[in-house]
PDB file of C-alpha atoms in Angstrom:
ATOM      1  CA  UNK A 119      25.831  -1.883   3.877  1.00 47.00           C
ATOM      2  CA  UNK A 120      24.636  -0.498   0.497  1.00 51.00           C
ATOM      3  CA  UNK A 121      26.458  -1.757  -2.760  1.00 66.00           C
ATOM      4  CA  UNK A 122      23.999  -0.717  -4.949  1.00 92.00           C
ATOM      5  CA  UNK A 123      21.067  -2.333  -6.601  1.00 95.00           C
ATOM      6  CA  UNK A 124      20.627  -6.239  -7.631  1.00 96.00           C
ATOM      7  CA  UNK A 125      18.216  -8.599  -9.295  1.00 96.00           C
ATOM      8  CA  UNK A 126      16.228 -10.400  -7.024  1.00 98.00           C
ATOM      9  CA  UNK A 127      14.316 -13.689  -7.775  1.00 98.00           C
ATOM     10  CA  UNK A 128      11.535 -14.782  -5.493  1.00 98.00           C
ATOM     11  CA  UNK A 129       9.242 -17.726  -5.069  1.00 98.00           C
ATOM     12  CA  UNK A 130       6.191 -16.348  -3.175  1.00 97.00           C
ATOM     13  CA  UNK A 131       3.819 -18.517  -1.388  1.00 96.00           C
ATOM     14  CA  UNK A 132       0.149 -17.545  -1.634  1.00 93.00           C
ATOM     15  CA  UNK A 133      -0.083 -16.617   2.138  1.00 94.00           C
ATOM     16  CA  UNK A 134       2.329 -13.408   1.225  1.00 96.00           C
ATOM     17  CA  UNK A 135       1.044 -12.894  -2.364  1.00 95.00           C
ATOM     18  CA  UNK A 136      -1.039  -9.498  -1.241  1.00 96.00           C
ATOM     19  CA  UNK A 137       1.875  -8.376   0.698  1.00 97.00           C
ATOM     20  CA  UNK A 138       4.499  -8.891  -1.651  1.00 97.00           C
ATOM     21  CA  UNK A 139       2.296  -7.350  -4.396  1.00 97.00           C
ATOM     22  CA  UNK A 140       1.665  -4.180  -2.591  1.00 97.00           C
ATOM     23  CA  UNK A 141       5.703  -4.235  -1.775  1.00 97.00           C
ATOM     24  CA  UNK A 142       6.785  -4.836  -5.338  1.00 97.00           C
ATOM     25  CA  UNK A 143       3.866  -3.690  -7.253  1.00 96.00           C
ATOM     26  CA  UNK A 144       1.729  -6.773  -9.434  1.00 93.00           C
ATOM     27  CA  UNK A 145       3.736  -6.406 -12.718  1.00 95.00           C
ATOM     28  CA  UNK A 146       6.315  -7.772 -11.195  1.00 96.00           C
ATOM     29  CA  UNK A 147       4.706 -10.774  -9.841  1.00 97.00           C
ATOM     30  CA  UNK A 148       4.212 -13.663 -12.557  1.00 96.00           C
ATOM     31  CA  UNK A 149       2.652 -17.543 -12.154  1.00 95.00           C
ATOM     32  CA  UNK A 150       4.370 -20.123 -13.276  1.00 95.00           C
ATOM     33  CA  UNK A 151       3.539 -23.936 -12.574  1.00 92.00           C
ATOM     34  CA  UNK A 152       0.904 -23.044  -9.846  1.00 89.00           C
ATOM     35  CA  UNK A 153       3.719 -20.843  -7.989  1.00 93.00           C
ATOM     36  CA  UNK A 154       4.056 -17.385  -7.886  1.00 97.00           C
ATOM     37  CA  UNK A 155       7.461 -15.750  -8.652  1.00 98.00           C
ATOM     38  CA  UNK A 156       9.049 -11.740  -8.465  1.00 97.00           C
ATOM     39  CA  UNK A 157      11.899 -11.092 -10.573  1.00 96.00           C
ATOM     40  CA  UNK A 158      12.864  -7.308  -9.584  1.00 96.00           C
ATOM     41  CA  UNK A 159      15.580  -4.907  -8.908  1.00 96.00           C
ATOM     42  CA  UNK A 160      16.197  -3.787  -5.449  1.00 96.00           C
ATOM     43  CA  UNK A 161      18.468  -1.922  -3.296  1.00 94.00           C
ATOM     44  CA  UNK A 162      20.857  -4.290  -2.115  1.00 94.00           C
ATOM     45  CA  UNK A 163      21.039  -3.451   1.761  1.00 93.00           C
ATOM     46  CA  UNK A 164      20.559  -4.760   4.919  1.00 92.00           C
ATOM     47  CA  UNK A 165      16.577  -3.442   4.837  1.00 94.00           C
ATOM     48  CA  UNK A 166      16.042  -6.040   1.777  1.00 96.00           C
ATOM     49  CA  UNK A 167      17.194  -8.643   4.203  1.00 97.00           C
ATOM     50  CA  UNK A 168      15.128  -7.888   6.800  1.00 96.00           C
ATOM     51  CA  UNK A 169      12.093  -7.512   4.610  1.00 96.00           C
ATOM     52  CA  UNK A 170      12.430 -10.885   2.992  1.00 97.00           C
ATOM     53  CA  UNK A 171      13.019 -12.645   6.662  1.00 97.00           C
ATOM     54  CA  UNK A 172       9.717 -10.729   7.568  1.00 96.00           C
ATOM     55  CA  UNK A 173       7.738 -12.944   5.535  1.00 96.00           C
ATOM     56  CA  UNK A 174       8.790 -15.733   7.214  1.00 94.00           C
ATOM     57  CA  UNK A 175       8.704 -19.056   4.885  1.00 94.00           C
ATOM     58  CA  UNK A 176       6.413 -17.365   2.629  1.00 96.00           C
ATOM     59  CA  UNK A 177       8.963 -15.925   0.589  1.00 97.00           C
ATOM     60  CA  UNK A 178      11.972 -17.838  -0.589  1.00 98.00           C
ATOM     61  CA  UNK A 179      14.963 -16.461  -2.466  1.00 98.00           C
ATOM     62  CA  UNK A 180      16.005 -18.246  -5.742  1.00 98.00           C
ATOM     63  CA  UNK A 181      18.697 -16.058  -6.686  1.00 98.00           C
ATOM     64  CA  UNK A 182      21.468 -14.352  -6.247  1.00 97.00           C
ATOM     65  CA  UNK A 183      23.124 -16.881  -4.351  1.00 97.00           C
ATOM     66  CA  UNK A 184      24.139 -14.054  -1.716  1.00 96.00           C
ATOM     67  CA  UNK A 185      20.994 -12.661  -0.913  1.00 97.00           C
ATOM     68  CA  UNK A 186      20.081 -15.843  -0.048  1.00 98.00           C
ATOM     69  CA  UNK A 187      22.864 -16.478   1.940  1.00 98.00           C
ATOM     70  CA  UNK A 188      22.452 -13.530   3.968  1.00 97.00           C
ATOM     71  CA  UNK A 189      18.807 -14.271   4.604  1.00 97.00           C
ATOM     72  CA  UNK A 190      19.803 -17.636   5.447  1.00 97.00           C
ATOM     73  CA  UNK A 191      22.399 -15.933   7.829  1.00 97.00           C
ATOM     74  CA  UNK A 192      19.937 -14.054   9.437  1.00 96.00           C
ATOM     75  CA  UNK A 193      16.976 -16.605   9.889  1.00 95.00           C
ATOM     76  CA  UNK A 194      19.918 -18.474  11.754  1.00 96.00           C
ATOM     77  CA  UNK A 195      20.545 -15.208  13.970  1.00 96.00           C
ATOM     78  CA  UNK A 196      16.728 -15.083  15.043  1.00 95.00           C
ATOM     79  CA  UNK A 197      16.542 -18.839  15.811  1.00 95.00           C
ATOM     80  CA  UNK A 198      19.467 -19.217  18.153  1.00 97.00           C
ATOM     81  CA  UNK A 199      17.543 -16.486  20.227  1.00 96.00           C
ATOM     82  CA  UNK A 200      15.001 -18.803  20.921  1.00 96.00           C
ATOM     83  CA  UNK A 201      17.507 -22.092  21.793  1.00 94.00           C
TER      84      UNK A 201
END
């Protein structure tokens, strides 16, 4: 499903920093309070969700809620495969 693009705010763990920098570009990363954040407009599609899930627990969606919900649902489906 492709519904255009969406502004996404991510919290990026140190272990994912280099990979997120390669993906989004260093100009989209900022440091605040000892943590890394990315604020960027991205295509709002299933590829975005898979990409974020691929970082495991090293990347957290802070906004928007809809993207965070879709990432959570995808992670739950993955977890169920291993129950």
